[in-house]
PDB file of C-alpha atoms in Angstrom:
ATOM      1  CA  MET A1428      45.355  20.335  34.582  1.00 91.00           C
ATOM      2  CA  LYS A1429      42.732  17.928  36.312  1.00 97.00           C
ATOM      3  CA  VAL A1430      44.793  15.052  36.930  1.00 98.00           C
ATOM      4  CA  VAL A1431      42.843  11.627  38.274  1.00 98.00           C
ATOM      5  CA  PHE A1432      44.846   9.664  39.643  1.00 98.00           C
ATOM      6  CA  ALA A1433      45.243   5.692  40.206  1.00 98.00           C
ATOM      7  CA  GLY A1434      47.221   3.601  41.990  1.00 98.00           C
ATOM      8  CA  THR A1435      47.566   1.417  45.206  1.00 98.00           C
ATOM      9  CA  PRO A1436      51.132   0.892  46.925  1.00 97.00           C
ATOM     10  CA  GLU A1437      53.659   3.527  48.490  1.00 98.00           C
ATOM     11  CA  PHE A1438      55.563   3.611  45.366  1.00 98.00           C
ATOM     12  CA  ALA A1439      52.427   4.851  44.034  1.00 98.00           C
ATOM     13  CA  ALA A1440      51.903   7.217  47.150  1.00 98.00           C
ATOM     14  CA  VAL A1441      54.990   9.159  46.281  1.00 98.00           C
ATOM     15  CA  ALA A1442      53.842  10.196  42.990  1.00 98.00           C
ATOM     16  CA  LEU A1443      50.561  10.936  44.190  1.00 98.00           C
ATOM     17  CA  ASP A1444      52.398  13.548  46.536  1.00 98.00           C
ATOM     18  CA  ALA A1445      54.644  14.799  44.209  1.00 98.00           C
ATOM     19  CA  LEU A1446      51.592  15.781  41.904  1.00 98.00           C
ATOM     20  CA  LEU A1447      49.875  17.546  44.947  1.00 98.00           C
ATOM     21  CA  GLY A1448      53.228  19.489  46.001  1.00 98.00           C
ATOM     22  CA  ALA A1449      53.650  20.860  42.522  1.00 98.00           C
ATOM     23  CA  GLY A1450      50.130  22.276  42.782  1.00 97.00           C
ATOM     24  CA  PHE A1451      47.981  20.021  40.020  1.00 98.00           C
ATOM     25  CA  THR A1452      44.229  19.528  41.022  1.00 98.00           C
ATOM     26  CA  VAL A1453      43.740  15.903  41.658  1.00 98.00           C
ATOM     27  CA  PRO A1454      39.531  15.639  41.451  1.00 98.00           C
ATOM     28  CA  LEU A1455      39.661  12.063  41.945  1.00 98.00           C
ATOM     29  CA  VAL A1456      41.751   9.195  43.095  1.00 98.00           C
ATOM     30  CA  LEU A1457      41.195   5.206  42.363  1.00 98.00           C
ATOM     31  CA  THR A1458      42.778   2.674  44.396  1.00 98.00           C
ATOM     32  CA  GLN A1459      42.408  -0.962  45.787  1.00 97.00           C
ATOM     33  CA  PRO A1460      39.863  -1.968  48.109  1.00 97.00           C
ATOM     34  CA  ASP A1461      41.004  -2.209  51.934  1.00 96.00           C
ATOM     35  CA  ARG A1462      42.580  -5.139  52.594  1.00 94.00           C
ATOM     36  CA  PRO A1463      43.146  -7.315  55.642  1.00 90.00           C
ATOM     37  CA  ALA A1464      46.716  -6.746  56.754  1.00 82.00           C
ATOM     38  CA  GLY A1465      48.809  -7.427  60.092  1.00 76.00           C
ATOM     39  CA  ARG A1466      48.695  -9.891  62.700  1.00 75.00           C
ATOM     40  CA  GLY A1467      45.096  -9.052  63.292  1.00 80.00           C
ATOM     41  CA  MET A1468      43.958  -9.197  59.580  1.00 83.00           C
ATOM     42  CA  LYS A1469      42.202  -5.991  60.123  1.00 89.00           C
ATOM     43  CA  LEU A1470      40.936  -4.123  56.919  1.00 92.00           C
ATOM     44  CA  GLN A1471      43.740  -1.481  56.031  1.00 95.00           C
ATOM     45  CA  ALA A1472      44.066   1.088  53.330  1.00 97.00           C
ATOM     46  CA  SER A1473      46.380   1.220  50.690  1.00 97.00           C
ATOM     47  CA  SER A1474      49.219   3.908  50.954  1.00 98.00           C
ATOM     48  CA  VAL A1475      47.349   5.921  48.184  1.00 98.00           C
ATOM     49  CA  LYS A1476      44.096   5.942  49.991  1.00 98.00           C
ATOM     50  CA  GLN A1477      45.312   7.486  53.476  1.00 98.00           C
ATOM     51  CA  ARG A1478      47.246  10.328  51.327  1.00 98.00           C
ATOM     52  CA  ALA A1479      43.977  11.165  49.587  1.00 98.00           C
ATOM     53  CA  VAL A1480      41.637  11.032  52.768  1.00 98.00           C
ATOM     54  CA  ALA A1481      44.632  13.426  54.284  1.00 98.00           C
ATOM     55  CA  ALA A1482      44.585  15.654  51.221  1.00 98.00           C
ATOM     56  CA  GLY A1483      40.395  15.408  51.272  1.00 98.00           C
ATOM     57  CA  ILE A1484      40.460  13.996  47.844  1.00 98.00           C
ATOM     58  CA  PRO A1485      37.645  12.019  46.921  1.00 98.00           C
ATOM     59  CA  VAL A1486      38.385   8.298  46.487  1.00 98.00           C
ATOM     60  CA  ALA A1487      36.598   5.393  44.562  1.00 98.00           C
ATOM     61  CA  GLN A1488      37.652   1.724  45.368  1.00 98.00           C
ATOM     62  CA  PRO A1489      36.142  -0.412  42.122  1.00 98.00           C
ATOM     63  CA  GLN A1490      36.328  -4.273  42.481  1.00 97.00           C
ATOM     64  CA  GLY A1491      36.793  -4.447  38.762  1.00 97.00           C
ATOM     65  CA  LEU A1492      36.455  -1.942  35.929  1.00 97.00           C
ATOM     66  CA  LYS A1493      34.853  -4.026  33.366  1.00 96.00           C
ATOM     67  CA  LEU A1494      31.634  -2.535  32.206  1.00 95.00           C
ATOM     68  CA  ASP A1495      29.911  -6.158  31.604  1.00 94.00           C
ATOM     69  CA  GLY A1496      32.264  -8.068  34.304  1.00 89.00           C
ATOM     70  CA  LYS A1497      31.699  -9.477  37.548  1.00 94.00           C
ATOM     71  CA  TYR A1498      31.830  -6.394  38.985  1.00 95.00           C
ATOM     72  CA  ALA A1499      30.004  -4.279  36.631  1.00 97.00           C
ATOM     73  CA  ALA A1500      28.433  -2.453  39.514  1.00 97.00           C
ATOM     74  CA  ASP A1501      31.570  -1.354  40.849  1.00 97.00           C
ATOM     75  CA  ALA A1502      32.736  -0.259  37.137  1.00 97.00           C
ATOM     76  CA  ALA A1503      29.390   1.925  36.617  1.00 97.00           C
ATOM     77  CA  ALA A1504      29.864   3.525  39.521  1.00 97.00           C
ATOM     78  CA  ALA A1505      33.696   4.506  38.726  1.00 97.00           C
ATOM     79  CA  ARG A1506      32.546   5.178  35.762  1.00 97.00           C
ATOM     80  CA  GLU A1507      30.098   7.974  36.876  1.00 98.00           C
ATOM     81  CA  ALA A1508      32.780   9.162  39.236  1.00 98.00           C
ATOM     82  CA  LEU A1509      35.446   9.722  36.340  1.00 98.00           C
ATOM     83  CA  LEU A1510      32.936  11.414  34.327  1.00 97.00           C
ATOM     84  CA  ALA A1511      31.951  13.665  37.224  1.00 97.00           C
ATOM     85  CA  ALA A1512      35.655  14.638  37.689  1.00 97.00           C
ATOM     86  CA  GLU A1513      36.051  15.836  34.133  1.00 96.00           C
ATOM     87  CA  ALA A1514      39.777  15.124  34.145  1.00 96.00           C
ATOM     88  CA  ASP A1515      42.401  16.339  31.251  1.00 97.00           C
ATOM     89  CA  VAL A1516      44.729  13.237  32.085  1.00 98.00           C
ATOM     90  CA  MET A1517      44.474  10.095  34.372  1.00 98.00           C
ATOM     91  CA  VAL A1518      47.758   9.405  35.932  1.00 98.00           C
ATOM     92  CA  VAL A1519      48.478   5.505  36.450  1.00 98.00           C
ATOM     93  CA  ALA A1520      51.150   3.758  39.056  1.00 98.00           C
ATOM     94  CA  ALA A1521      51.127   0.174  40.377  1.00 97.00           C
ATOM     95  CA  TYR A1522      47.344   0.285  40.904  1.00 97.00           C
ATOM     96  CA  GLY A1523      46.504  -3.275  40.193  1.00 95.00           C
ATOM     97  CA  LEU A1524      43.664  -2.778  37.725  1.00 95.00           C
ATOM     98  CA  ILE A1525      43.798  -3.541  34.207  1.00 94.00           C
ATOM     99  CA  LEU A1526      42.422  -0.516  32.695  1.00 97.00           C
ATOM    100  CA  PRO A1527      39.519  -1.198  30.096  1.00 96.00           C
ATOM    101  CA  GLN A1528      39.488   1.006  26.797  1.00 97.00           C
ATOM    102  CA  TRP A1529      36.495   2.867  27.668  1.00 97.00           C
ATOM    103  CA  VAL A1530      39.299   4.224  30.461  1.00 97.00           C
ATOM    104  CA  LEU A1531      41.794   5.137  28.405  1.00 97.00           C
ATOM    105  CA  ASP A1532      39.708   6.840  25.806  1.00 96.00           C
ATOM    106  CA  LEU A1533      37.913   9.203  28.862  1.00 96.00           C
ATOM    107  CA  PRO A1534      40.629  12.021  29.799  1.00 97.00           C
ATOM    108  CA  ARG A1535      41.230  14.339  27.300  1.00 94.00           C
ATOM    109  CA  LYS A1536      45.196  13.721  27.237  1.00 95.00           C
ATOM    110  CA  GLY A1537      44.624   9.836  27.736  1.00 96.00           C
ATOM    111  CA  CYS A1538      46.121   7.912  30.301  1.00 98.00           C
ATOM    112  CA  LEU A1539      49.896   8.131  31.305  1.00 98.00           C
ATOM    113  CA  ASN A1540      51.739   5.072  33.334  1.00 98.00           C
ATOM    114  CA  ILE A1541      54.765   5.632  35.902  1.00 98.00           C
ATOM    115  CA  HIS A1542      56.657   2.376  35.255  1.00 98.00           C
ATOM    116  CA  ALA A1543      59.700   1.295  36.923  1.00 98.00           C
ATOM    117  CA  SER A1544      61.532  -0.107  34.208  1.00 98.00           C
ATOM    118  CA  LEU A1545      63.327   1.113  31.109  1.00 98.00           C
ATOM    119  CA  LEU A1546      60.808  -0.504  28.834  1.00 98.00           C
ATOM    120  CA  PRO A1547      60.797  -2.476  26.734  1.00 98.00           C
ATOM    121  CA  ARG A1548      62.798  -4.378  29.593  1.00 98.00           C
ATOM    122  CA  TRP A1549      60.665  -5.635  32.518  1.00 98.00           C
ATOM    123  CA  ARG A1550      57.048  -5.233  31.450  1.00 98.00           C
ATOM    124  CA  GLY A1551      54.834  -6.498  33.964  1.00 96.00           C
ATOM    125  CA  ALA A1552      54.412  -6.695  37.517  1.00 95.00           C
ATOM    126  CA  ALA A1553      57.697  -6.654  39.525  1.00 97.00           C
ATOM    127  CA  PRO A1554      60.186  -4.742  37.351  1.00 98.00           C
ATOM    128  CA  ILE A1555      62.089  -3.802  40.222  1.00 98.00           C
ATOM    129  CA  HIS A1556      62.743  -7.064  41.833  1.00 98.00           C
ATOM    130  CA  ARG A1557      63.322  -8.951  38.446  1.00 98.00           C
ATOM    131  CA  ALA A1558      65.947  -6.584  37.705  1.00 98.00           C
ATOM    132  CA  ILE A1559      67.785  -7.053  40.768  1.00 98.00           C
ATOM    133  CA  GLU A1560      67.307 -10.765  40.402  1.00 98.00           C
ATOM    134  CA  ALA A1561      68.693 -10.802  36.734  1.00 98.00           C
ATOM    135  CA  GLY A1562      72.009  -9.206  38.096  1.00 98.00           C
ATOM    136  CA  ASP A1563      71.235  -5.789  35.734  1.00 98.00           C
ATOM    137  CA  THR A1564      73.362  -3.156  36.643  1.00 98.00           C
ATOM    138  CA  GLU A1565      70.964  -0.488  35.675  1.00 98.00           C
ATOM    139  CA  THR A1566      67.281   0.486  35.469  1.00 98.00           C
ATOM    140  CA  GLY A1567      65.098   3.429  35.721  1.00 98.00           C
ATOM    141  CA  ILE A1568      61.585   5.018  35.025  1.00 98.00           C
ATOM    142  CA  THR A1569      59.740   5.124  31.770  1.00 98.00           C
ATOM    143  CA  ILE A1570      56.608   7.439  31.753  1.00 98.00           C
ATOM    144  CA  MET A1571      54.134   5.777  28.798  1.00 98.00           C
ATOM    145  CA  GLN A1572      51.117   6.834  27.124  1.00 98.00           C
ATOM    146  CA  MET A1573      49.130   3.819  27.789  1.00 98.00           C
ATOM    147  CA  ASP A1574      47.327   1.424  25.670  1.00 96.00           C
ATOM    148  CA  ALA A1575      45.511  -1.471  25.572  1.00 93.00           C
ATOM    149  CA  GLY A1576      48.486  -3.899  25.703  1.00 94.00           C
ATOM    150  CA  LEU A1577      50.708  -4.695  28.602  1.00 94.00           C
ATOM    151  CA  ASP A1578      53.048  -2.023  29.375  1.00 97.00           C
ATOM    152  CA  THR A1579      53.653  -1.612  25.223  1.00 97.00           C
ATOM    153  CA  GLY A1580      52.630   2.249  24.682  1.00 97.00           C
ATOM    154  CA  ASP A1581      54.580   4.921  23.445  1.00 98.00           C
ATOM    155  CA  MET A1582      57.342   6.346  25.883  1.00 98.00           C
ATOM    156  CA  LEU A1583      57.480   9.900  27.000  1.00 98.00           C
ATOM    157  CA  LEU A1584      60.269  10.251  29.109  1.00 98.00           C
ATOM    158  CA  VAL A1585      62.797   7.670  30.554  1.00 98.00           C
ATOM    159  CA  GLY A1586      64.849   8.363  33.894  1.00 98.00           C
ATOM    160  CA  ARG A1587      67.757   6.050  34.435  1.00 98.00           C
ATOM    161  CA  GLU A1588      68.707   4.713  37.939  1.00 98.00           C
ATOM    162  CA  PRO A1589      72.157   2.712  38.693  1.00 98.00           C
ATOM    163  CA  ILE A1590      71.160  -0.438  40.719  1.00 98.00           C
ATOM    164  CA  ARG A1591      73.978  -0.554  43.309  1.00 98.00           C
ATOM    165  CA  ALA A1592      75.893  -4.275  44.143  1.00 97.00           C
ATOM    166  CA  ASP A1593      74.073  -3.679  47.639  1.00 97.00           C
ATOM    167  CA  ASP A1594      70.689  -2.767  46.836  1.00 98.00           C
ATOM    168  CA  THR A1595      67.407  -4.716  47.784  1.00 98.00           C
ATOM    169  CA  THR A1596      64.301  -3.960  46.233  1.00 98.00           C
ATOM    170  CA  ALA A1597      63.384  -1.963  49.162  1.00 98.00           C
ATOM    171  CA  THR A1598      66.281   0.421  48.916  1.00 98.00           C
ATOM    172  CA  LEU A1599      65.808   0.462  44.938  1.00 98.00           C
ATOM    173  CA  HIS A1600      61.956   0.732  45.347  1.00 98.00           C
ATOM    174  CA  ASP A1601      62.527   4.461  47.054  1.00 98.00           C
ATOM    175  CA  ARG A1602      64.584   5.861  44.627  1.00 98.00           C
ATOM    176  CA  LEU A1603      62.566   4.897  41.890  1.00 98.00           C
ATOM    177  CA  ALA A1604      59.802   5.847  43.540  1.00 98.00           C
ATOM    178  CA  ALA A1605      60.903   9.664  44.011  1.00 98.00           C
ATOM    179  CA  LEU A1606      62.214   9.261  40.377  1.00 98.00           C
ATOM    180  CA  GLY A1607      59.081   8.439  39.610  1.00 98.00           C
ATOM    181  CA  GLY A1608      57.118  11.486  41.174  1.00 98.00           C
ATOM    182  CA  ARG A1609      59.951  13.842  39.950  1.00 98.00           C
ATOM    183  CA  LEU A1610      59.324  12.883  36.248  1.00 98.00           C
ATOM    184  CA  ILE A1611      55.666  12.635  36.036  1.00 98.00           C
ATOM    185  CA  VAL A1612      55.291  16.240  37.319  1.00 98.00           C
ATOM    186  CA  GLU A1613      57.855  17.053  34.357  1.00 98.00           C
ATOM    187  CA  ALA A1614      55.784  15.189  32.023  1.00 97.00           C
ATOM    188  CA  LEU A1615      52.742  17.175  32.962  1.00 97.00           C
ATOM    189  CA  GLN A1616      54.184  20.357  33.209  1.00 97.00           C
ATOM    190  CA  ALA A1617      55.952  20.090  29.899  1.00 95.00           C
ATOM    191  CA  GLY A1618      52.722  19.945  28.101  1.00 79.00           C
ATOM    192  CA  ALA A1619      53.401  18.023  24.478  1.00 84.00           C
ATOM    193  CA  LEU A1620      56.373  15.693  24.939  1.00 91.00           C
ATOM    194  CA  THR A1621      57.688  13.719  21.787  1.00 94.00           C
ATOM    195  CA  ARG A1622      55.862  10.004  21.764  1.00 96.00           C
ATOM    196  CA  THR A1623      58.859   7.415  21.005  1.00 98.00           C
ATOM    197  CA  PRO A1624      57.420   3.670  19.910  1.00 98.00           C
ATOM    198  CA  GLN A1625      58.776   1.207  21.717  1.00 98.00           C
ATOM    199  CA  PRO A1626      61.720  -0.848  20.453  1.00 96.00           C
ATOM    200  CA  ALA A1627      60.583  -4.635  19.244  1.00 94.00           C
ATOM    201  CA  GLU A1628      63.825  -6.036  20.556  1.00 96.00           C
ATOM    202  CA  GLY A1629      64.776  -6.633  23.974  1.00 96.00           C
ATOM    203  CA  VAL A1630      61.128  -7.066  25.491  1.00 98.00           C
ATOM    204  CA  THR A1631      61.491  -8.772  28.627  1.00 98.00           C
ATOM    205  CA  TYR A1632      58.744 -10.143  31.298  1.00 97.00           C
ATOM    206  CA  ALA A1633      58.598  -9.366  34.938  1.00 98.00           C
ATOM    207  CA  HIS A1634      56.307 -11.832  36.173  1.00 96.00           C
ATOM    208  CA  LYS A1635      54.637 -11.608  39.840  1.00 95.00           C
ATOM    209  CA  ILE A1636      56.593 -12.837  42.529  1.00 96.00           C
ATOM    210  CA  GLU A1637      55.226 -16.225  44.104  1.00 93.00           C
ATOM    211  CA  LYS A1638      56.191 -17.105  47.631  1.00 90.00           C
ATOM    212  CA  ALA A1639      56.943 -20.701  46.590  1.00 90.00           C
ATOM    213  CA  GLU A1640      59.712 -18.537  44.998  1.00 94.00           C
ATOM    214  CA  SER A1641      61.448 -17.624  48.074  1.00 95.00           C
ATOM    215  CA  THR A1642      62.635 -21.523  48.524  1.00 96.00           C
ATOM    216  CA  ILE A1643      66.438 -21.396  48.092  1.00 97.00           C
ATOM    217  CA  ASP A1644      68.039 -23.959  45.815  1.00 96.00           C
ATOM    218  CA  TRP A1645      71.741 -24.338  47.278  1.00 97.00           C
ATOM    219  CA  ARG A1646      72.727 -25.910  44.018  1.00 96.00           C
ATOM    220  CA  ARG A1647      72.191 -22.683  42.051  1.00 96.00           C
ATOM    221  CA  PRO A1648      75.513 -20.511  41.794  1.00 98.00           C
ATOM    222  CA  ALA A1649      76.179 -18.633  44.792  1.00 98.00           C
ATOM    223  CA  ALA A1650      76.055 -15.201  43.050  1.00 98.00           C
ATOM    224  CA  GLU A1651      72.382 -15.802  41.607  1.00 98.00           C
ATOM    225  CA  ILE A1652      71.169 -16.839  45.188  1.00 98.00           C
ATOM    226  CA  GLU A1653      72.547 -13.711  46.927  1.00 98.00           C
ATOM    227  CA  ARG A1654      70.796 -11.427  44.017  1.00 98.00           C
ATOM    228  CA  ARG A1655      67.521 -13.397  44.763  1.00 98.00           C
ATOM    229  CA  LEU A1656      68.015 -12.634  48.419  1.00 98.00           C
ATOM    230  CA  ARG A1657      68.187  -9.145  47.517  1.00 98.00           C
ATOM    231  CA  ALA A1658      65.289  -8.948  45.062  1.00 98.00           C
ATOM    232  CA  PHE A1659      63.162 -10.929  47.428  1.00 98.00           C
ATOM    233  CA  ASP A1660      63.658  -8.410  49.996  1.00 98.00           C
ATOM    234  CA  PRO A1661      61.268  -7.126  51.805  1.00 96.00           C
ATOM    235  CA  PHE A1662      59.588 -10.017  50.132  1.00 94.00           C
ATOM    236  CA  PRO A1663      59.093 -13.318  50.572  1.00 96.00           C
ATOM    237  CA  GLY A1664      62.866 -12.943  51.400  1.00 96.00           C
ATOM    238  CA  GLY A1665      64.330 -16.597  51.127  1.00 97.00           C
ATOM    239  CA  VAL A1666      63.665 -19.845  52.839  1.00 96.00           C
ATOM    240  CA  ALA A1667      65.866 -22.709  53.812  1.00 96.00           C
ATOM    241  CA  MET A1668      65.782 -25.748  56.243  1.00 95.00           C
ATOM    242  CA  LEU A1669      67.931 -26.462  59.030  1.00 94.00           C
ATOM    243  CA  ALA A1670      67.636 -29.579  60.639  1.00 92.00           C
ATOM    244  CA  GLY A1671      63.871 -29.868  60.229  1.00 91.00           C
ATOM    245  CA  GLU A1672      63.878 -26.347  60.821  1.00 93.00           C
ATOM    246  CA  PRO A1673      62.362 -23.369  58.819  1.00 93.00           C
ATOM    247  CA  LEU A1674      64.726 -20.201  58.617  1.00 95.00           C
ATOM    248  CA  LYS A1675      64.572 -17.318  56.637  1.00 96.00           C
ATOM    249  CA  VAL A1676      68.028 -16.211  54.815  1.00 97.00           C
ATOM    250  CA  TRP A1677      67.440 -11.868  54.292  1.00 98.00           C
ATOM    251  CA  ARG A1678      71.145 -11.577  53.350  1.00 98.00           C
ATOM    252  CA  ALA A1679      74.442 -13.490  52.445  1.00 98.00           C
ATOM    253  CA  GLU A1680      77.747 -12.274  50.996  1.00 98.00           C
ATOM    254  CA  LEU A1681      79.635 -14.006  48.577  1.00 98.00           C
ATOM    255  CA  VAL A1682      82.978 -15.742  49.487  1.00 97.00           C
ATOM    256  CA  ASP A1683      85.458 -18.163  48.196  1.00 96.00           C
ATOM    257  CA  GLY A1684      84.736 -21.958  48.911  1.00 94.00           C
ATOM    258  CA  ASP A1685      83.511 -25.024  47.312  1.00 93.00           C
ATOM    259  CA  GLY A1686      82.127 -28.334  48.524  1.00 96.00           C
ATOM    260  CA  GLU A1687      78.534 -30.288  48.348  1.00 96.00           C
ATOM    261  CA  PRO A1688      75.870 -27.861  47.667  1.00 97.00           C
ATOM    262  CA  GLY A1689      73.964 -26.879  50.707  1.00 97.00           C
ATOM    263  CA  VAL A1690      76.923 -28.296  53.277  1.00 97.00           C
ATOM    264  CA  VAL A1691      78.132 -25.705  56.051  1.00 97.00           C
ATOM    265  CA  ILE A1692      81.908 -25.693  54.971  1.00 97.00           C
ATOM    266  CA  ALA A1693      82.911 -23.050  57.563  1.00 95.00           C
ATOM    267  CA  THR A1694      81.595 -21.041  60.639  1.00 90.00           C
ATOM    268  CA  GLY A1695      79.831 -17.925  60.048  1.00 90.00           C
ATOM    269  CA  PRO A1696      77.655 -19.971  58.628  1.00 96.00           C
ATOM    270  CA  VAL A1697      79.177 -20.627  55.193  1.00 98.00           C
ATOM    271  CA  VAL A1698      77.198 -22.498  53.022  1.00 98.00           C
ATOM    272  CA  ALA A1699      78.668 -24.540  49.971  1.00 98.00           C
ATOM    273  CA  CYS A1700      76.689 -23.599  46.534  1.00 97.00           C
ATOM    274  CA  GLY A1701      76.667 -25.120  43.192  1.00 97.00           C
ATOM    275  CA  GLU A1702      79.475 -22.699  42.692  1.00 97.00           C
ATOM    276  CA  GLY A1703      80.886 -21.189  45.032  1.00 98.00           C
ATOM    277  CA  ALA A1704      79.866 -20.373  48.620  1.00 98.00           C
ATOM    278  CA  LEU A1705      77.554 -17.845  50.694  1.00 98.00           C
ATOM    279  CA  ARG A1706      78.306 -16.443  54.323  1.00 98.00           C
ATOM    280  CA  LEU A1707      74.719 -16.047  55.638  1.00 98.00           C
ATOM    281  CA  THR A1708      74.966 -12.546  57.381  1.00 98.00           C
ATOM    282  CA  GLU A1709      71.047 -12.218  58.322  1.00 98.00           C
ATOM    283  CA  LEU A1710      68.875 -14.940  59.216  1.00 97.00           C
ATOM    284  CA  GLN A1711      65.380 -15.054  61.097  1.00 96.00           C
ATOM    285  CA  ARG A1712      63.581 -18.378  63.059  1.00 92.00           C
ATOM    286  CA  ALA A1713      60.014 -18.805  62.645  1.00 87.00           C
ATOM    287  CA  GLY A1714      58.298 -16.655  65.118  1.00 86.00           C
ATOM    288  CA  GLY A1715      61.402 -14.551  65.679  1.00 90.00           C
ATOM    289  CA  LYS A1716      62.819 -11.534  63.972  1.00 92.00           C
ATOM    290  CA  ARG A1717      65.162 -11.189  61.484  1.00 94.00           C
ATOM    291  CA  GLY A1718      68.498 -10.268  62.918  1.00 96.00           C
ATOM    292  CA  PRO A1719      72.591 -10.814  62.455  1.00 96.00           C
ATOM    293  CA  ALA A1720      73.572 -14.164  61.947  1.00 95.00           C
ATOM    294  CA  ALA A1721      76.126 -13.363  64.995  1.00 93.00           C
ATOM    295  CA  ALA A1722      73.089 -13.227  67.151  1.00 93.00           C
ATOM    296  CA  PHE A1723      71.282 -16.034  65.593  1.00 92.00           C
ATOM    297  CA  MET A1724      74.493 -18.396  66.083  1.00 92.00           C
ATOM    298  CA  GLN A1725      74.678 -17.794  70.033  1.00 91.00           C
ATOM    299  CA  ALA A1726      71.043 -18.805  70.031  1.00 89.00           C
ATOM    300  CA  ARG A1727      71.736 -21.703  67.599  1.00 90.00           C
ATOM    301  CA  PRO A1728      75.243 -22.414  67.060  1.00 92.00           C
ATOM    302  CA  VAL A1729      75.559 -24.022  63.391  1.00 93.00           C
ATOM    303  CA  ALA A1730      78.735 -26.130  62.868  1.00 93.00           C
ATOM    304  CA  ALA A1731      80.953 -27.059  59.859  1.00 95.00           C
ATOM    305  CA  GLY A1732      79.472 -29.939  58.312  1.00 96.00           C
ATOM    306  CA  GLU A1733      75.933 -29.321  58.915  1.00 96.00           C
ATOM    307  CA  ARG A1734      73.888 -29.343  55.982  1.00 96.00           C
ATOM    308  CA  PHE A1735      70.945 -27.498  54.646  1.00 96.00           C
ATOM    309  CA  ALA A1736      68.183 -29.395  53.100  1.00 93.00           C
ATOM    310  CA  LEU A1737      67.832 -29.772  49.534  1.00 86.00           C
ATOM    311  CA  ILE A1738      64.311 -28.513  48.678  1.00 75.00           C
ATOM    312  CA  THR A1739      63.276 -29.869  45.238  1.00 62.00           C
ATOM    313  CA  GLY A1740      59.959 -27.873  43.694  1.00 53.00           C
TER     314      GLY A1740
END
């Protein structure tokens, strides 16, 4: 079976590795164009491109796939490459471009998506982050037959994964990536699978994470803030202001206590929230490295009575 693969970040690269490890022929990989990254903002290839190049697989990097759009020339070149690949199926994982109908119709067995949620919950761009932020206790991978909608296609396989009390997006991402790789191999090796329409009930949308969401609102319940910090690790973290200095808050733990939101009520530091309190356990000063709060406190002691600013959006 010839499998064209479309994906960009590490989550997708794990699935590509699984396909190659299982012996599938991958004649073509689609991924996002190289992007500036790092301190020097040098162009950097995606994780998927790096894997494909190492495996000797041809790579296409169109900026768009609409044949009549702004990047029509890119789309036309991608179409020629896809036609030449003569794929039986396309596997898509966190690619980053919407597939127009001509792409969906091209492979003989259509396009399969590896989606990191239990559909129809958390359709959209950031299902791992939003599941942790919402306090879900379970998530998983859905292998879906793609259609023209946003994550609305029929389900082929579902794998479940518990969300642990200390999970961050980084830790949960790695387990789901591995699960996605196993399930897509299982789906392709199975041949014919039963297509199950998604339920009409329980649809939620995982909107893209915006950097502005990183600002900590101490008026919110402590449990909600703690979940958000884990959901926003490794990006964008939590941002707080103390005596005019911006700090990154990476981790915190729930503790008993109450007081005016944003006020440090005990050493640790322990900060009062709208409900309950948080002991901040991992912090980062501007230009510094993230690390334990104890190390931070040696360089910049935080005393009871100090106040984190209440920043309004």
